[in-house]
Amino acid sequence: MKHLVTFGIVFIFSINSIFSQSQLCDCKSDLDFLVEKLKGMPSYKKQIKGDKLIKFQNTYNDLSQKMVFPISIADCFSLLNQQLMVITDYHASVRAKATYLSEDDYYDEQRQQAFQNTEAFKNHPKFSMDLAQLESNLKVKSNDDIEGIYNYGSQQTVGITKINDSTIVGVVLTSTIKIWEPGQIKFVAQKNQFGKYDMYTYHNRSRQLLMVKNLTLENGRIWSYKKKGNTNNYETDIKNKSNWDFKQINDDVQYVYFGKFSSSSSENKKAFRRFYENHKNGFTAKHIIVDLRSNGGGNKKLSDPFLKLFRKSKAKIYVITNCYTGSNAEQFALKLKKIKGAIHLGQTTYGVLAYGINYGTSYDTPSGHFKVTPTDMNFHKYFEYEGLGVTPDIKLDFDRDWIEQTLEIIDENN
């Protein structure tokens, strides 16, 4: 276990790169570039003062000492993210640019085989303990235990085990995908100040380095990993396929599902306008269920027009969210909760609502190995929810249909 703990610390803070060690970068110039961009963000200006300014500067000084000489791309990626995460702003990002396989490559067996012969594949970090023993240990873990065997879709099983109280590692146990093999590390995730996980991982198809932040581990699920033996998926079991869906459940209850409020798609904007025009005079029931599960947000121009309609209806509003409800959808949930008598049900939201990206401008770092995407929108009035998320008034059970549970609550309140 001591060896495993050491491995975890090394992996997070001095990563054994999937890149060849000959691929080095001048990380200090990238760090300076990143800091310059961060200082222009509303989140930096709002937060980095007093003790937090000292922490930001101390982090910069400490990281600079590790960058006196060129370091590996993966190490640089990790260190740049450490600087970024001094600021509580989950929209801002540093991304690694390098990919090894395109979408077409991923589905081409010859190219998959060719990738297996590369240094990137051969040097990928591997779990240091016996896999059979690991699998045996994890099979006996209860469904409530973080540790266990997880499915990644239908193509992989991944063993998740603790390195210490705040760090977990995901290890490939089986894979029908040739670009992954048993024993390879799929991710390392560390618990953050909000009790969620920041995950250092790799894109399943392209093998691009990723940092996926603020992930909830609940109901045997973290991100795309679902625990074997736990078949309850009601928090994500959304039967509607459209982003805009309306149902008259009965005389007293209407249901509306908003899948996303994105205005970047002309198709979604047209769908919004059609839906709004078709239903603007149709909210007449005593109770309205507003389902925001897995709505990643978008533009308030596509969400907030419904606030007026719901207020005008005089209905009792029931807002449903899950841990993938994010950004503008979280803001919309908070606005709905201000309607008299409204009840928030389900699961705590993602926690990415205090800042945003309007223009979406990304910048290549001097080394050319990374893209920095700073935030440029200020919703700091929601800062108390950044990272933490919006907690529901009533948590719904994971083992029963969420709409049926909501209808039961409505019956109780009638």
Short mmCIF file of C-alpha atoms in Angstrom, two decimals:
data_model
loop_
_atom_site.label_atom_id
_atom_site.label_comp_id
_atom_site.label_asym_id
_atom_site.label_seq_id
_atom_site.Cartn_x
_atom_site.Cartn_y
_atom_site.Cartn_z
CA MET A 1 0.00 0.00 0.00
CA LYS A 2 2.85 2.37 0.73
CA HIS A 3 4.12 1.83 -2.81
CA LEU A 4 0.63 2.59 -4.16
CA VAL A 5 0.38 5.80 -2.14
CA THR A 6 3.75 6.90 -3.45
CA PHE A 7 2.61 6.09 -6.98
CA GLY A 8 -0.51 8.23 -6.56
CA ILE A 9 1.40 11.24 -5.30
CA VAL A 10 3.92 10.93 -8.12
CA PHE A 11 1.17 10.50 -10.67
CA ILE A 12 -0.68 13.65 -9.70
CA PHE A 13 2.15 16.00 -8.98
CA SER A 14 4.93 14.64 -11.16
CA ILE A 15 3.11 12.67 -13.79
CA ASN A 16 4.67 9.71 -15.58
CA SER A 17 3.80 11.01 -19.01
CA ILE A 18 1.99 9.16 -21.77
CA PHE A 19 4.15 11.33 -23.98
CA SER A 20 7.71 10.43 -24.83
CA GLN A 21 10.08 12.01 -22.35
CA SER A 22 11.88 13.57 -25.31
CA GLN A 23 8.83 15.78 -25.83
CA LEU A 24 9.60 18.63 -23.49
CA CYS A 25 8.31 22.15 -23.27
CA ASP A 26 9.35 25.45 -21.76
CA CYS A 27 6.64 25.38 -19.13
CA LYS A 28 7.68 28.60 -17.42
CA SER A 29 6.78 30.67 -20.47
CA ASP A 30 3.41 28.88 -20.56
CA LEU A 31 2.88 29.57 -16.86
CA ASP A 32 3.60 33.28 -17.34
CA PHE A 33 1.20 33.34 -20.30
CA LEU A 34 -1.50 31.59 -18.27
CA VAL A 35 -1.16 33.99 -15.34
CA GLU A 36 -1.45 36.95 -17.70
CA LYS A 37 -4.73 35.57 -19.08
CA LEU A 38 -6.07 34.67 -15.63
CA LYS A 39 -5.54 38.21 -14.38
CA GLY A 40 -8.00 39.46 -16.99
CA MET A 41 -10.82 37.20 -15.79
CA PRO A 42 -13.71 38.55 -13.67
CA SER A 43 -13.17 35.62 -11.26
CA TYR A 44 -9.55 36.63 -10.66
CA LYS A 45 -10.52 40.25 -10.03
CA LYS A 46 -13.30 39.22 -7.63
CA GLN A 47 -11.42 36.54 -5.67
CA ILE A 48 -7.66 37.08 -5.77
CA LYS A 49 -7.24 39.51 -2.91
CA GLY A 50 -5.68 39.38 0.55
CA ASP A 51 -4.76 35.85 1.62
CA LYS A 52 -5.85 34.39 -1.69
CA LEU A 53 -3.54 36.77 -3.57
CA ILE A 54 -0.69 35.54 -1.37
CA LYS A 55 -1.67 31.93 -2.14
CA PHE A 56 -1.82 32.69 -5.87
CA GLN A 57 1.63 34.28 -5.83
CA ASN A 58 3.12 31.53 -3.64
CA THR A 59 1.74 28.90 -6.00
CA TYR A 60 3.31 30.73 -8.92
CA ASN A 61 6.66 30.91 -7.15
CA ASP A 62 6.59 27.23 -6.17
CA LEU A 63 5.64 26.11 -9.68
CA SER A 64 8.26 28.35 -11.26
CA GLN A 65 10.95 26.51 -9.31
CA LYS A 66 9.83 23.26 -10.97
CA MET A 67 10.14 24.85 -14.40
CA VAL A 68 13.73 26.09 -14.36
CA PHE A 69 14.48 23.52 -17.05
CA PRO A 70 12.13 22.17 -19.74
CA ILE A 71 9.78 19.49 -18.40
CA SER A 72 7.47 16.92 -19.97
CA ILE A 73 4.22 18.06 -21.52
CA ALA A 74 2.19 16.00 -19.05
CA ASP A 75 4.02 17.45 -16.04
CA CYS A 76 3.50 20.94 -17.42
CA PHE A 77 -0.21 20.24 -17.95
CA SER A 78 -0.59 19.21 -14.33
CA LEU A 79 1.30 22.22 -12.97
CA LEU A 80 -0.58 24.73 -15.11
CA ASN A 81 -3.86 23.34 -13.80
CA GLN A 82 -2.61 23.71 -10.24
CA GLN A 83 -2.15 27.44 -10.87
CA LEU A 84 -5.55 27.75 -12.51
CA MET A 85 -7.36 26.00 -9.67
CA VAL A 86 -6.29 28.55 -7.08
CA ILE A 87 -9.21 30.47 -8.60
CA THR A 88 -12.64 28.93 -8.00
CA ASP A 89 -13.89 29.16 -11.56
CA TYR A 90 -14.96 25.90 -13.18
CA HIS A 91 -15.58 27.37 -16.62
CA ALA A 92 -11.97 28.42 -17.12
CA SER A 93 -9.69 25.74 -18.54
CA VAL A 94 -6.25 24.70 -19.69
CA ARG A 95 -6.36 21.94 -22.31
CA ALA A 96 -3.62 19.83 -23.83
CA LYS A 97 -3.72 20.00 -27.63
CA ALA A 98 -1.98 16.76 -28.60
CA THR A 99 -4.12 13.84 -29.72
CA TYR A 100 -2.99 10.45 -30.95
CA LEU A 101 -6.02 9.18 -32.82
CA SER A 102 -8.72 10.89 -34.83
CA GLU A 103 -12.33 9.72 -34.81
CA ASP A 104 -11.66 7.81 -38.04
CA ASP A 105 -8.47 6.28 -36.59
CA TYR A 106 -10.33 5.07 -33.54
CA TYR A 107 -12.62 2.88 -35.63
CA ASP A 108 -9.85 1.61 -37.92
CA GLU A 109 -8.32 -1.66 -36.66
CA GLN A 110 -5.05 -1.18 -38.52
CA ARG A 111 -4.53 2.26 -37.02
CA GLN A 112 -5.44 0.95 -33.58
CA GLN A 113 -2.80 -1.73 -34.02
CA ALA A 114 -0.28 0.87 -35.19
CA PHE A 115 -0.95 2.94 -32.07
CA GLN A 116 -0.18 -0.07 -29.89
CA ASN A 117 3.35 0.01 -31.29
CA THR A 118 3.97 3.64 -30.35
CA GLU A 119 6.00 4.88 -27.38
CA ALA A 120 2.90 6.71 -26.15
CA PHE A 121 1.07 3.41 -25.73
CA LYS A 122 4.04 1.47 -24.37
CA ASN A 123 5.00 4.18 -21.85
CA HIS A 124 1.49 4.84 -20.59
CA PRO A 125 1.40 4.68 -16.76
CA LYS A 126 0.42 1.27 -15.41
CA PHE A 127 -0.90 0.08 -12.09
CA SER A 128 1.94 -1.28 -9.98
CA MET A 129 0.07 -4.08 -8.17
CA ASP A 130 -1.17 -7.47 -9.34
CA LEU A 131 -4.35 -6.98 -11.38
CA ALA A 132 -5.91 -10.28 -10.38
CA GLN A 133 -5.49 -9.38 -6.73
CA LEU A 134 -6.90 -5.90 -7.32
CA GLU A 135 -9.96 -7.31 -9.08
CA SER A 136 -10.46 -9.86 -6.32
CA ASN A 137 -10.29 -7.11 -3.68
CA LEU A 138 -12.74 -4.89 -5.52
CA LYS A 139 -15.33 -7.60 -6.25
CA VAL A 140 -16.27 -7.83 -2.58
CA LYS A 141 -16.85 -4.10 -2.13
CA SER A 142 -20.42 -3.08 -1.37
CA ASN A 143 -22.50 -0.98 -3.75
CA ASP A 144 -22.16 1.94 -1.34
CA ASP A 145 -18.36 1.79 -1.33
CA ILE A 146 -16.44 4.16 -3.60
CA GLU A 147 -14.06 1.35 -4.42
CA GLY A 148 -15.25 -1.31 -6.82
CA ILE A 149 -15.50 -2.40 -10.43
CA TYR A 150 -17.10 0.08 -12.81
CA ASN A 151 -18.33 -0.14 -16.38
CA TYR A 152 -17.16 2.42 -18.91
CA GLY A 153 -19.93 1.94 -21.42
CA SER A 154 -20.06 -1.64 -22.71
CA GLN A 155 -16.42 -1.77 -23.80
CA GLN A 156 -14.40 -1.50 -20.62
CA THR A 157 -14.39 -2.40 -16.96
CA VAL A 158 -12.33 -0.18 -14.71
CA GLY A 159 -11.28 -0.85 -11.15
CA ILE A 160 -11.52 2.20 -8.91
CA THR A 161 -9.44 2.01 -5.75
CA LYS A 162 -8.35 4.49 -3.11
CA ILE A 163 -4.79 5.71 -2.91
CA ASN A 164 -5.59 7.69 0.23
CA ASP A 165 -8.64 9.33 1.81
CA SER A 166 -8.83 12.00 -0.89
CA THR A 167 -7.46 10.29 -4.00
CA ILE A 168 -8.82 7.50 -6.21
CA VAL A 169 -7.30 5.83 -9.25
CA GLY A 170 -9.07 4.12 -12.16
CA VAL A 171 -7.32 1.08 -13.64
CA VAL A 172 -8.36 -0.72 -16.84
CA LEU A 173 -9.33 -4.30 -15.96
CA THR A 174 -10.83 -5.43 -19.26
CA SER A 175 -11.16 -3.69 -22.60
CA THR A 176 -12.49 -4.59 -26.02
CA ILE A 177 -10.89 -1.36 -27.25
CA LYS A 178 -7.45 -2.16 -28.62
CA ILE A 179 -5.95 1.21 -27.73
CA TRP A 180 -6.42 0.38 -24.03
CA GLU A 181 -5.07 -2.66 -22.25
CA PRO A 182 -5.51 -4.11 -18.75
CA GLY A 183 -3.34 -2.45 -16.15
CA GLN A 184 -3.20 0.97 -17.80
CA ILE A 185 -4.21 3.93 -15.66
CA LYS A 186 -7.41 5.53 -16.95
CA PHE A 187 -7.55 8.37 -14.45
CA VAL A 188 -6.50 9.74 -11.10
CA ALA A 189 -9.03 11.91 -9.27
CA GLN A 190 -8.58 13.97 -6.14
CA LYS A 191 -11.33 15.17 -3.82
CA ASN A 192 -11.61 18.96 -3.79
CA GLN A 193 -12.82 21.41 -1.16
CA PHE A 194 -16.45 20.78 -2.15
CA GLY A 195 -16.27 17.02 -1.68
CA LYS A 196 -16.33 16.45 -5.44
CA TYR A 197 -13.50 15.14 -7.62
CA ASP A 198 -11.07 16.79 -10.01
CA MET A 199 -10.02 14.13 -12.50
CA TYR A 200 -6.77 13.94 -14.44
CA THR A 201 -7.60 11.59 -17.30
CA TYR A 202 -7.33 10.77 -20.98
CA HIS A 203 -9.87 10.99 -23.77
CA ASN A 204 -11.09 7.47 -24.39
CA ARG A 205 -10.64 7.67 -28.17
CA SER A 206 -7.98 10.28 -28.93
CA ARG A 207 -5.93 9.70 -25.72
CA GLN A 208 -5.75 13.48 -25.27
CA LEU A 209 -4.80 14.63 -21.76
CA LEU A 210 -7.82 16.06 -19.92
CA MET A 211 -8.61 17.69 -16.63
CA VAL A 212 -12.30 17.21 -15.79
CA LYS A 213 -13.22 19.16 -12.68
CA ASN A 214 -15.80 19.02 -9.92
CA LEU A 215 -17.29 15.60 -10.60
CA THR A 216 -19.91 14.14 -8.27
CA LEU A 217 -19.42 10.56 -7.09
CA GLU A 218 -22.88 9.36 -6.11
CA ASN A 219 -25.19 6.43 -6.84
CA GLY A 220 -22.22 4.41 -8.07
CA ARG A 221 -21.43 6.94 -10.78
CA ILE A 222 -18.58 9.29 -11.44
CA TRP A 223 -18.61 10.97 -14.84
CA SER A 224 -18.88 8.15 -17.42
CA TYR A 225 -18.07 5.36 -14.97
CA LYS A 226 -20.96 3.35 -13.51
CA LYS A 227 -20.50 0.72 -10.82
CA LYS A 228 -21.23 -2.87 -11.80
CA GLY A 229 -24.21 -4.22 -9.90
CA ASN A 230 -25.75 -0.77 -9.50
CA THR A 231 -28.33 -0.57 -12.27
CA ASN A 232 -30.20 2.45 -10.90
CA ASN A 233 -30.00 5.25 -13.43
CA TYR A 234 -33.10 7.25 -12.62
CA GLU A 235 -31.13 10.48 -12.14
CA THR A 236 -30.18 10.31 -15.83
CA ASP A 237 -33.15 8.32 -17.13
CA ILE A 238 -34.68 11.06 -19.26
CA LYS A 239 -37.15 9.52 -21.66
CA ASN A 240 -37.52 12.61 -23.81
CA LYS A 241 -35.19 12.88 -26.80
CA SER A 242 -35.99 16.48 -27.72
CA ASN A 243 -34.40 19.48 -25.99
CA TRP A 244 -37.91 20.90 -25.69
CA ASP A 245 -40.65 18.62 -24.49
CA PHE A 246 -44.12 19.17 -23.05
CA LYS A 247 -46.57 16.65 -21.62
CA GLN A 248 -50.00 17.01 -20.05
CA ILE A 249 -49.67 14.30 -17.39
CA ASN A 250 -53.18 14.80 -16.04
CA ASP A 251 -55.68 17.61 -15.49
CA ASP A 252 -53.65 19.04 -12.63
CA VAL A 253 -50.06 18.39 -13.72
CA GLN A 254 -48.03 19.53 -16.71
CA TYR A 255 -44.44 18.51 -17.45
CA VAL A 256 -41.79 20.39 -19.38
CA TYR A 257 -38.27 19.19 -20.16
CA PHE A 258 -35.52 21.60 -21.17
CA GLY A 259 -32.50 19.69 -22.49
CA LYS A 260 -30.21 22.64 -23.17
CA PHE A 261 -30.40 26.39 -23.59
CA SER A 262 -27.56 26.67 -26.08
CA SER A 263 -27.89 29.48 -28.61
CA SER A 264 -24.80 28.46 -30.60
CA SER A 265 -26.96 26.12 -32.68
CA SER A 266 -29.40 27.79 -35.08
CA GLU A 267 -31.45 24.60 -35.00
CA ASN A 268 -31.87 24.81 -31.22
CA LYS A 269 -32.79 28.49 -31.39
CA LYS A 270 -35.48 27.71 -33.96
CA ALA A 271 -36.73 24.83 -31.81
CA PHE A 272 -36.91 27.18 -28.82
CA ARG A 273 -38.96 29.73 -30.75
CA ARG A 274 -41.38 27.06 -32.00
CA PHE A 275 -41.75 25.58 -28.52
CA TYR A 276 -42.25 28.96 -26.88
CA GLU A 277 -44.89 30.05 -29.40
CA ASN A 278 -46.72 26.73 -29.16
CA HIS A 279 -46.88 26.72 -25.36
CA LYS A 280 -46.78 30.35 -24.19
CA ASN A 281 -50.50 30.26 -23.44
CA GLY A 282 -50.59 26.60 -22.48
CA PHE A 283 -49.30 26.51 -18.91
CA THR A 284 -52.65 26.23 -17.17
CA ALA A 285 -52.25 23.35 -14.69
CA LYS A 286 -52.06 23.73 -10.91
CA HIS A 287 -48.66 22.01 -10.85
CA ILE A 288 -45.82 22.27 -13.36
CA ILE A 289 -42.79 19.97 -13.31
CA VAL A 290 -39.71 21.65 -14.84
CA ASP A 291 -37.11 18.98 -15.63
CA LEU A 292 -33.56 20.34 -15.97
CA ARG A 293 -31.68 17.07 -15.65
CA SER A 294 -28.40 17.02 -17.63
CA ASN A 295 -29.06 20.52 -18.98
CA GLY A 296 -25.55 21.97 -19.35
CA GLY A 297 -26.78 25.54 -19.70
CA GLY A 298 -26.49 28.07 -22.49
CA ASN A 299 -28.06 31.48 -23.00
CA LYS A 300 -30.58 33.10 -20.67
CA LYS A 301 -32.43 34.34 -23.77
CA LEU A 302 -33.60 30.76 -24.20
CA SER A 303 -34.37 30.07 -20.54
CA ASP A 304 -35.63 33.22 -18.84
CA PRO A 305 -38.64 33.89 -21.11
CA PHE A 306 -40.28 30.92 -19.39
CA LEU A 307 -39.97 32.56 -15.97
CA LYS A 308 -42.64 35.08 -16.88
CA LEU A 309 -44.90 32.33 -18.19
CA PHE A 310 -44.54 30.22 -15.06
CA ARG A 311 -45.15 33.18 -12.75
CA LYS A 312 -48.18 34.18 -14.79
CA SER A 313 -49.59 30.64 -14.58
CA LYS A 314 -49.79 30.84 -10.74
CA ALA A 315 -48.87 27.14 -10.74
CA LYS A 316 -46.79 25.44 -8.09
CA ILE A 317 -43.40 24.75 -9.67
CA TYR A 318 -41.38 21.56 -9.11
CA VAL A 319 -37.79 21.87 -10.40
CA ILE A 320 -35.80 18.68 -10.99
CA THR A 321 -31.99 18.70 -11.35
CA ASN A 322 -29.14 16.22 -11.34
CA CYS A 323 -25.37 16.56 -10.98
CA TYR A 324 -25.05 17.35 -14.70
CA THR A 325 -27.33 20.39 -14.49
CA GLY A 326 -24.86 23.21 -15.01
CA SER A 327 -24.15 26.85 -15.78
CA ASN A 328 -27.18 28.82 -17.02
CA ALA A 329 -29.45 25.89 -16.14
CA GLU A 330 -28.34 26.22 -12.51
CA GLN A 331 -29.01 29.95 -12.60
CA PHE A 332 -32.43 29.23 -14.09
CA ALA A 333 -33.15 26.70 -11.31
CA LEU A 334 -32.34 29.35 -8.69
CA LYS A 335 -34.66 31.83 -10.40
CA LEU A 336 -37.43 29.25 -10.50
CA LYS A 337 -36.95 28.58 -6.78
CA LYS A 338 -37.82 32.23 -6.11
CA ILE A 339 -41.33 31.67 -7.46
CA LYS A 340 -43.65 31.42 -4.45
CA GLY A 341 -44.14 27.83 -3.32
CA ALA A 342 -41.59 26.34 -5.74
CA ILE A 343 -39.85 23.11 -4.67
CA HIS A 344 -36.45 21.92 -5.88
CA LEU A 345 -36.11 18.13 -6.18
CA GLY A 346 -33.47 15.62 -7.24
CA GLN A 347 -29.70 15.91 -6.92
CA THR A 348 -27.26 18.75 -6.24
CA THR A 349 -26.24 20.52 -9.42
CA TYR A 350 -22.79 20.69 -11.03
CA GLY A 351 -21.62 23.99 -9.48
CA VAL A 352 -20.40 25.97 -12.50
CA LEU A 353 -22.56 29.09 -12.50
CA ALA A 354 -20.67 32.10 -11.10
CA TYR A 355 -18.76 32.89 -14.31
CA GLY A 356 -19.06 32.10 -17.97
CA ILE A 357 -17.69 32.25 -21.48
CA ASN A 358 -19.33 34.60 -23.95
CA TYR A 359 -16.92 34.90 -26.86
CA GLY A 360 -15.24 31.53 -26.27
CA THR A 361 -11.79 32.82 -27.19
CA SER A 362 -9.00 30.30 -26.63
CA TYR A 363 -5.30 31.08 -26.74
CA ASP A 364 -2.36 28.87 -27.65
CA THR A 365 0.40 28.99 -25.05
CA PRO A 366 3.94 29.93 -26.21
CA SER A 367 5.02 26.27 -26.30
CA GLY A 368 2.10 25.45 -28.61
CA HIS A 369 1.16 22.45 -26.49
CA PHE A 370 -1.84 23.93 -24.64
CA LYS A 371 -4.93 26.05 -25.09
CA VAL A 372 -6.08 28.46 -22.40
CA THR A 373 -9.76 29.39 -22.34
CA PRO A 374 -10.38 32.17 -19.79
CA THR A 375 -13.82 33.23 -18.63
CA ASP A 376 -15.19 36.64 -19.63
CA MET A 377 -18.65 36.72 -18.03
CA ASN A 378 -19.31 37.80 -14.47
CA PHE A 379 -22.12 36.16 -12.49
CA HIS A 380 -20.32 36.53 -9.18
CA LYS A 381 -23.61 37.00 -7.34
CA TYR A 382 -23.89 33.20 -7.60
CA PHE A 383 -20.41 32.61 -6.17
CA GLU A 384 -21.73 30.85 -3.06
CA TYR A 385 -22.81 28.01 -5.38
CA GLU A 386 -19.63 27.80 -7.47
CA GLY A 387 -18.15 24.36 -6.92
CA LEU A 388 -20.75 23.48 -4.29
CA GLY A 389 -23.76 23.42 -6.61
CA VAL A 390 -27.40 24.10 -5.78
CA THR A 391 -28.76 21.65 -3.22
CA PRO A 392 -32.36 20.48 -3.67
CA ASP A 393 -35.04 20.96 -1.04
CA ILE A 394 -35.91 17.27 -1.39
CA LYS A 395 -33.42 14.65 -2.55
CA LEU A 396 -35.04 11.99 -4.70
CA ASP A 397 -34.25 8.31 -4.30
CA PHE A 398 -31.97 6.75 -6.92
CA ASP A 399 -33.90 3.47 -7.03
CA ARG A 400 -37.24 4.76 -8.33
CA ASP A 401 -38.41 6.84 -11.28
CA TRP A 402 -37.95 10.55 -10.51
CA ILE A 403 -41.12 11.72 -12.25
CA GLU A 404 -43.18 9.15 -10.36
CA GLN A 405 -41.61 10.33 -7.09
CA THR A 406 -42.38 13.95 -7.99
CA LEU A 407 -46.01 13.04 -8.71
CA GLU A 408 -46.22 11.40 -5.29
CA ILE A 409 -44.93 14.61 -3.69
CA ILE A 410 -47.49 16.60 -5.66
CA ASP A 411 -50.27 14.33 -4.39
CA GLU A 412 -49.03 14.87 -0.83
CA ASN A 413 -49.12 18.65 -1.30
CA ASN A 414 -52.61 18.70 -2.83
#
